[in-house]
Amino acid sequence: MGGDENVSTTAGIWGFIILFALALACWLLFRSMNNRLRKVRYSAADEARDREAVQLSEETGESERQAAIELDEERLEEKGEEEQK
C-alpha cells in the first residue's frame, strides 16, 4: 500500500526528555501529597488526645496538661504490656 515499511519511527530525545520531566513532576507531587497526609493524620491524633485530656481534666479537676501527661503514661503502659505478650 505504498510507503517504506523498513523505516522506524521513534519519539527521539525530545520524547524522552518530556517523559522524564512528567515522571519527575509526578514523583514530586506524590512526595508532597504523602507529607501533607502525614501531617493531617498526626494533627487528627493530637486533637483526639487533647479532647480526651480536656474531658479527663473536667472529670478529675486537674489541669489539662497534667491530664494529658497521665493519658500518655497510661498509653505507654498499655503498649508495653501488649509488647510483652
mmCIF file of C-alpha atoms in Angstrom:
data_model
loop_
_atom_site.group_PDB
_atom_site.id
_atom_site.type_symbol
_atom_site.label_atom_id
_atom_site.label_comp_id
_atom_site.label_asym_id
_atom_site.label_seq_id
_atom_site.Cartn_x
_atom_site.Cartn_y
_atom_site.Cartn_z
ATOM 1 C CA MET A 1 0.000 0.000 0.000
ATOM 2 C CA GLY A 2 2.887 2.281 -0.553
ATOM 3 C CA GLY A 3 5.499 3.569 1.787
ATOM 4 C CA ASP A 4 8.682 2.031 3.086
ATOM 5 C CA GLU A 5 7.963 -0.431 5.894
ATOM 6 C CA ASN A 6 11.620 -0.603 6.942
ATOM 7 C CA VAL A 7 11.567 2.936 8.398
ATOM 8 C CA SER A 8 11.176 3.019 12.164
ATOM 9 C CA THR A 9 9.637 5.989 13.928
ATOM 10 C CA THR A 10 10.649 6.792 17.500
ATOM 11 C CA ALA A 11 9.994 9.605 19.910
ATOM 12 C CA GLY A 12 13.654 10.511 19.974
ATOM 13 C CA ILE A 13 15.448 12.594 22.542
ATOM 14 C CA TRP A 14 12.594 15.107 22.909
ATOM 15 C CA GLY A 15 10.143 12.352 23.741
ATOM 16 C CA PHE A 16 12.498 11.023 26.374
ATOM 17 C CA ILE A 17 13.003 14.482 27.907
ATOM 18 C CA ILE A 18 9.258 15.154 28.081
ATOM 19 C CA LEU A 19 8.525 11.736 29.580
ATOM 20 C CA PHE A 20 11.322 12.176 32.128
ATOM 21 C CA ALA A 21 10.004 15.633 33.100
ATOM 22 C CA LEU A 22 6.486 14.254 33.578
ATOM 23 C CA ALA A 23 7.779 11.382 35.703
ATOM 24 C CA LEU A 24 9.820 13.792 37.830
ATOM 25 C CA ALA A 25 6.804 16.095 38.302
ATOM 26 C CA CYS A 26 4.627 13.141 39.369
ATOM 27 C CA TRP A 27 7.266 11.952 41.831
ATOM 28 C CA LEU A 28 7.475 15.419 43.408
ATOM 29 C CA LEU A 29 3.680 15.710 43.623
ATOM 30 C CA PHE A 30 3.308 12.271 45.233
ATOM 31 C CA ARG A 31 6.036 13.072 47.735
ATOM 32 C CA SER A 32 4.347 16.341 48.668
ATOM 33 C CA MET A 33 0.976 14.601 48.995
ATOM 34 C CA ASN A 34 2.442 11.984 51.363
ATOM 35 C CA ASN A 35 3.934 14.691 53.579
ATOM 36 C CA ARG A 36 0.628 16.551 53.749
ATOM 37 C CA LEU A 37 -1.350 13.395 54.523
ATOM 38 C CA ARG A 38 1.078 12.513 57.316
ATOM 39 C CA LYS A 39 0.588 15.950 58.877
ATOM 40 C CA VAL A 40 -3.199 15.588 58.708
ATOM 41 C CA ARG A 41 -3.052 12.150 60.356
ATOM 42 C CA TYR A 42 -0.813 13.404 63.177
ATOM 43 C CA SER A 43 -2.856 16.543 63.772
ATOM 44 C CA ALA A 44 -6.063 14.477 63.982
ATOM 45 C CA ALA A 45 -4.437 12.195 66.559
ATOM 46 C CA ASP A 46 -3.251 15.226 68.543
ATOM 47 C CA GLU A 47 -6.748 16.742 68.516
ATOM 48 C CA ALA A 48 -8.262 13.482 69.754
ATOM 49 C CA ARG A 49 -5.685 13.305 72.553
ATOM 50 C CA ASP A 50 -6.403 16.922 73.504
ATOM 51 C CA ARG A 51 -10.158 16.241 73.655
ATOM 52 C CA GLU A 52 -9.551 13.239 75.918
ATOM 53 C CA ALA A 53 -7.294 15.337 78.143
ATOM 54 C CA VAL A 54 -9.916 18.085 78.450
ATOM 55 C CA GLN A 55 -12.572 15.532 79.305
ATOM 56 C CA LEU A 56 -10.329 13.883 81.902
ATOM 57 C CA SER A 57 -9.388 17.240 83.406
ATOM 58 C CA GLU A 58 -13.053 18.155 83.785
ATOM 59 C CA GLU A 59 -13.760 14.832 85.495
ATOM 60 C CA THR A 60 -10.814 14.934 87.876
ATOM 61 C CA GLY A 61 -10.380 18.683 88.362
ATOM 62 C CA GLU A 62 -6.715 18.558 87.289
ATOM 63 C CA SER A 63 -5.066 20.836 84.768
ATOM 64 C CA GLU A 64 -5.305 19.839 81.110
ATOM 65 C CA ARG A 65 -1.556 19.429 80.913
ATOM 66 C CA GLN A 66 -1.460 17.017 83.854
ATOM 67 C CA ALA A 67 -4.364 15.046 82.380
ATOM 68 C CA ALA A 68 -2.522 14.778 79.041
ATOM 69 C CA ILE A 69 0.595 13.518 80.817
ATOM 70 C CA GLU A 70 -1.420 10.869 82.652
ATOM 71 C CA LEU A 71 -3.093 9.749 79.415
ATOM 72 C CA ASP A 72 0.294 9.411 77.734
ATOM 73 C CA GLU A 73 1.645 7.384 80.658
ATOM 74 C CA GLU A 74 -1.366 5.045 80.526
ATOM 75 C CA ARG A 75 -0.927 4.511 76.798
ATOM 76 C CA LEU A 76 2.773 3.751 77.230
ATOM 77 C CA GLU A 77 1.985 1.206 79.936
ATOM 78 C CA GLU A 78 -0.659 -0.455 77.726
ATOM 79 C CA LYS A 79 1.743 -0.553 74.810
ATOM 80 C CA GLY A 80 4.447 -2.103 76.990
ATOM 81 C CA GLU A 81 2.023 -4.779 78.200
ATOM 82 C CA GLU A 82 0.978 -5.597 74.634
ATOM 83 C CA GLU A 83 4.600 -5.957 73.548
ATOM 84 C CA GLN A 84 5.333 -8.359 76.408
ATOM 85 C CA LYS A 85 2.560 -10.723 75.285
#
